[in-house]
Structure formats: C-alpha cells, structure tokens
Amino acid sequence: MEIPKEIYVAFVVAIGLLIERTYIPLRLASNTKQWPQRVTEATAIGIVAIIASFLIARVFYSLVVTKSDFLVDILKQYKTLFPSQYSGTILCGFLIIIFAVLLANLPFKSPGKRLSVMRRYGSPIEQLFIYSMINMRPLLLTFKNGWVYVVYVTELPKIGGGEKYLGVLTMLSGYKGEDNRDLTINESYSDKLLKQMESGEVKKSTIIVLDDLMSVSPFDIDETYNKSMQPTADASAD
C-alpha cells in the first residue's frame, strides 16, 4: 500500500517542529514567533533534516547494514510489517535525526554555553537573570502568593521542559499588599550576605522554584528598600 503524499508532507512538518522544539537554540528562538512563521520555518528545517538524514541512512545501509546478517534479518522483518516504499529509510532517517538533536544539545548542559545561548535567545525575564548574575545586581522576584524576594542570581535555570529552578543569594524577603503595590520587608539578610561577599565566603546559593513566579524587576536598594522601611518605622514610633 502506497503512503499518501499528505502523510509525507505531515511527516516533514512534524520532523521540523520536533527539531524546533528539542534543539535548544531553535526552541528559544521560536518562542517569540507566531505559529504561521514557526510552521513555515519548521517545514524548511524538516526538508533539510530529512534529506541529510536520508543520505546518511543510505550510506549507513551500504557500509554497515549489508555487512551484518543480524541487521539484514531485522530489516527484512521490519519490511514485512511495513512494506511501503522507503519505510526503512524513513525509520532510519528519523532515528538519525533524534540522535543528532540529542548529541547537538549536549554542549548546552555547561553553564557557559547555557549563558551564551540565553543571552542571544532568552526571554526578557531570562535577560534580567543574566543581568543580575553578571553584574551582581539585585532583582525583585514577586510570586503569585504575594511573597517577594530580593535576590542576587548565582545560577541560571536549565533550558528545557519540566520544573525550572533558579540559584540565588537572598538579600531581603517580604510581601506585597492586595493592590500589588505596597512592599513590606519583614526579613533582611543583607548585612550577613554583604559580609560573606566581602570576605569571599558566600555559602551555597538557595534554589527557588519558578513555577509560581509572577514578575521580575531590578531592585534599587538605596531608594526602594529605604522607602519601604520608612512607613514601618513611623508606625512603630506612634
């Protein structure tokens, strides 16, 4: 039974989208694009990837498969189940693409490579994380439950799916009012943290889960912190 052309077209687009969502630089770059543009680019990526993988598959078949009775038997059994033309090449090409993407993603496990790709393709929030880590500037993290933390970023979140974590040194913690404007600081670790930073004896960073993160903004210590503490001092004086 011949495979309809529509199936081949869908296969090309699916391969392109798979590569676009699994190869880290393409994944980050595609996050800001609309679906029509992503599908168009995925089609082009799929065509190039399939042509390249099919050529590799043909070479692999000639140099490896034909010289192994075991592999030849497996291929014959596969062709019995899927007798369509090019079904074996399609399977081999698909496996090559998956292996190539996994191999290409390995360098991005290192912090330096992760920083490089996030600098280029990262979201605005990720750019703020980079800004804090490189320049040692504090950020105000606001969570959905109203709690806020003023932190220095020490470790960027991993790229990819699943739960995301951020390595930080916490300077202040508190909460915001119901209108999300008034900031109340109830814990300060600044003195201890500054002493550790000056002596070079900073302890291991805290890990924060980012699933409930609502907003991120630079934090002006001199203005924002002193201003937020002033009402508290007046109220206690009364």
XYZ file of N, CA, C and O in Angstrom, residues 125 127-142 149-154 166-173 185 190 193-194 197 215-225:
188
model
N 12.632 37.990 30.923
C 12.905 37.581 32.303
C 14.278 36.915 32.403
O 15.056 37.182 33.321
N 16.767 37.469 30.485
C 17.777 38.520 30.309
C 18.040 39.238 31.636
O 19.178 39.624 31.926
N 16.993 39.416 32.440
C 17.173 40.022 33.758
C 17.991 39.105 34.676
O 18.823 39.578 35.466
N 17.746 37.809 34.595
C 18.529 36.861 35.381
C 20.022 36.978 35.017
O 20.894 36.970 35.895
N 20.299 37.073 33.723
C 21.678 37.199 33.255
C 22.286 38.513 33.748
O 23.431 38.552 34.209
N 21.507 39.589 33.643
C 21.957 40.907 34.106
C 22.352 40.852 35.582
O 23.391 41.381 35.991
N 21.538 40.208 36.402
C 21.814 40.107 37.830
C 23.061 39.275 38.095
O 23.903 39.647 38.918
N 23.204 38.165 37.392
C 24.319 37.256 37.647
C 25.648 37.867 37.216
O 26.650 37.764 37.930
N 25.674 38.522 36.067
C 26.921 39.072 35.548
C 27.339 40.331 36.300
O 28.511 40.517 36.635
N 26.371 41.209 36.585
C 26.675 42.497 37.195
C 26.500 42.515 38.711
O 26.711 43.559 39.338
N 26.100 41.375 39.282
C 25.831 41.289 40.724
C 24.866 42.383 41.171
O 25.118 43.133 42.121
N 23.747 42.484 40.451
C 22.702 43.446 40.784
C 21.488 42.696 41.317
O 21.130 41.630 40.802
N 20.821 43.238 42.354
C 19.670 42.536 42.939
C 18.426 42.629 42.072
O 18.218 43.620 41.353
N 17.619 41.601 42.139
C 16.327 41.562 41.451
C 15.222 41.368 42.470
O 15.413 40.717 43.503
N 14.055 41.919 42.165
C 12.863 41.711 42.985
C 12.003 40.651 42.310
O 11.484 40.861 41.218
N 11.865 39.496 42.962
C 11.032 38.406 42.449
C 9.695 38.428 43.172
O 9.657 38.340 44.408
N 8.618 38.547 42.426
C 7.274 38.557 43.006
C 6.542 37.292 42.602
O 6.470 36.962 41.409
N 10.962 38.363 47.048
C 12.331 38.126 47.474
C 13.258 39.034 46.664
O 13.102 39.157 45.450
N 14.184 39.657 47.356
C 15.231 40.422 46.692
C 16.467 39.541 46.675
O 16.968 39.136 47.743
N 16.947 39.218 45.492
C 17.985 38.191 45.368
C 19.073 38.614 44.383
O 18.863 39.491 43.533
N 20.215 37.973 44.528
C 21.271 38.005 43.529
C 21.268 36.642 42.842
O 21.323 35.616 43.507
N 21.201 36.635 41.525
C 21.174 35.371 40.788
C 22.583 34.792 40.709
O 23.538 35.501 40.356
N 22.706 33.521 41.065
C 24.006 32.836 41.016
C 24.026 31.694 40.005
O 25.092 31.257 39.584
N 15.996 28.335 39.976
C 16.929 29.446 39.876
C 17.797 29.455 41.128
O 17.282 29.391 42.247
N 19.115 29.519 40.940
C 20.022 29.609 42.074
C 20.202 31.065 42.479
O 20.526 31.908 41.641
N 19.991 31.393 43.759
C 20.039 32.787 44.213
C 20.697 32.897 45.577
O 20.784 31.924 46.330
N 21.143 34.113 45.873
C 21.511 34.516 47.227
C 20.449 35.507 47.681
O 20.274 36.566 47.057
N 19.712 35.172 48.719
C 18.593 36.003 49.160
C 19.086 37.136 50.051
O 19.797 36.908 51.030
N 18.649 38.365 49.719
C 19.042 39.539 50.490
C 17.911 40.017 51.388
O 18.129 40.354 52.547
N 16.692 40.056 50.836
C 15.515 40.505 51.581
C 14.340 39.618 51.227
O 14.292 39.013 50.151
N 13.369 39.554 52.112
C 12.114 38.867 51.809
C 10.961 39.631 52.449
O 11.152 40.343 53.441
N 8.900 44.703 53.843
C 10.046 43.834 54.081
C 9.997 43.337 55.523
O 9.935 44.133 56.461
N 20.772 41.145 54.479
C 21.748 41.947 53.740
C 23.090 42.061 54.461
O 24.144 41.919 53.840
N 24.878 38.778 54.299
C 25.250 38.463 52.922
C 26.405 39.346 52.449
O 27.355 38.869 51.815
N 26.347 40.642 52.773
C 27.402 41.562 52.347
C 28.740 41.194 52.988
O 29.793 41.275 52.348
N 30.026 38.234 51.096
C 30.504 38.613 49.772
C 31.849 39.321 49.860
O 32.738 39.128 49.031
N 6.412 38.093 38.483
C 7.129 39.186 37.835
C 8.546 39.281 38.369
O 8.858 38.803 39.462
N 9.391 39.904 37.555
C 10.793 40.134 37.917
C 11.135 41.567 37.539
O 10.766 42.047 36.469
N 11.846 42.250 38.418
C 12.256 43.624 38.111
C 13.553 43.941 38.842
O 13.841 43.356 39.898
N 14.365 44.852 38.293
C 15.568 45.286 39.016
C 15.167 45.947 40.331
O 14.100 46.556 40.432
N 16.007 45.826 41.325
C 15.699 46.375 42.647
C 16.743 47.420 43.018
O 17.948 47.131 43.051
N 16.266 48.645 43.308
C 17.142 49.730 43.741
C 17.232 49.690 45.265
O 16.292 50.061 45.967
N 18.348 49.253 45.779
C 18.494 49.074 47.225
C 18.346 50.398 47.970
O 17.601 50.505 48.947
N 19.032 51.434 47.506
C 19.050 52.709 48.220
C 17.679 53.360 48.278
O 17.259 53.858 49.323
N 16.957 53.330 47.146
C 15.676 54.028 47.095
C 14.521 53.156 47.562
O 13.798 53.493 48.493
N 14.363 51.986 46.947
C 13.194 51.158 47.219
C 13.191 50.588 48.628
O 12.188 50.607 49.332
N 14.336 50.069 49.062
C 14.399 49.441 50.387
C 14.196 50.463 51.494
O 13.402 50.270 52.402
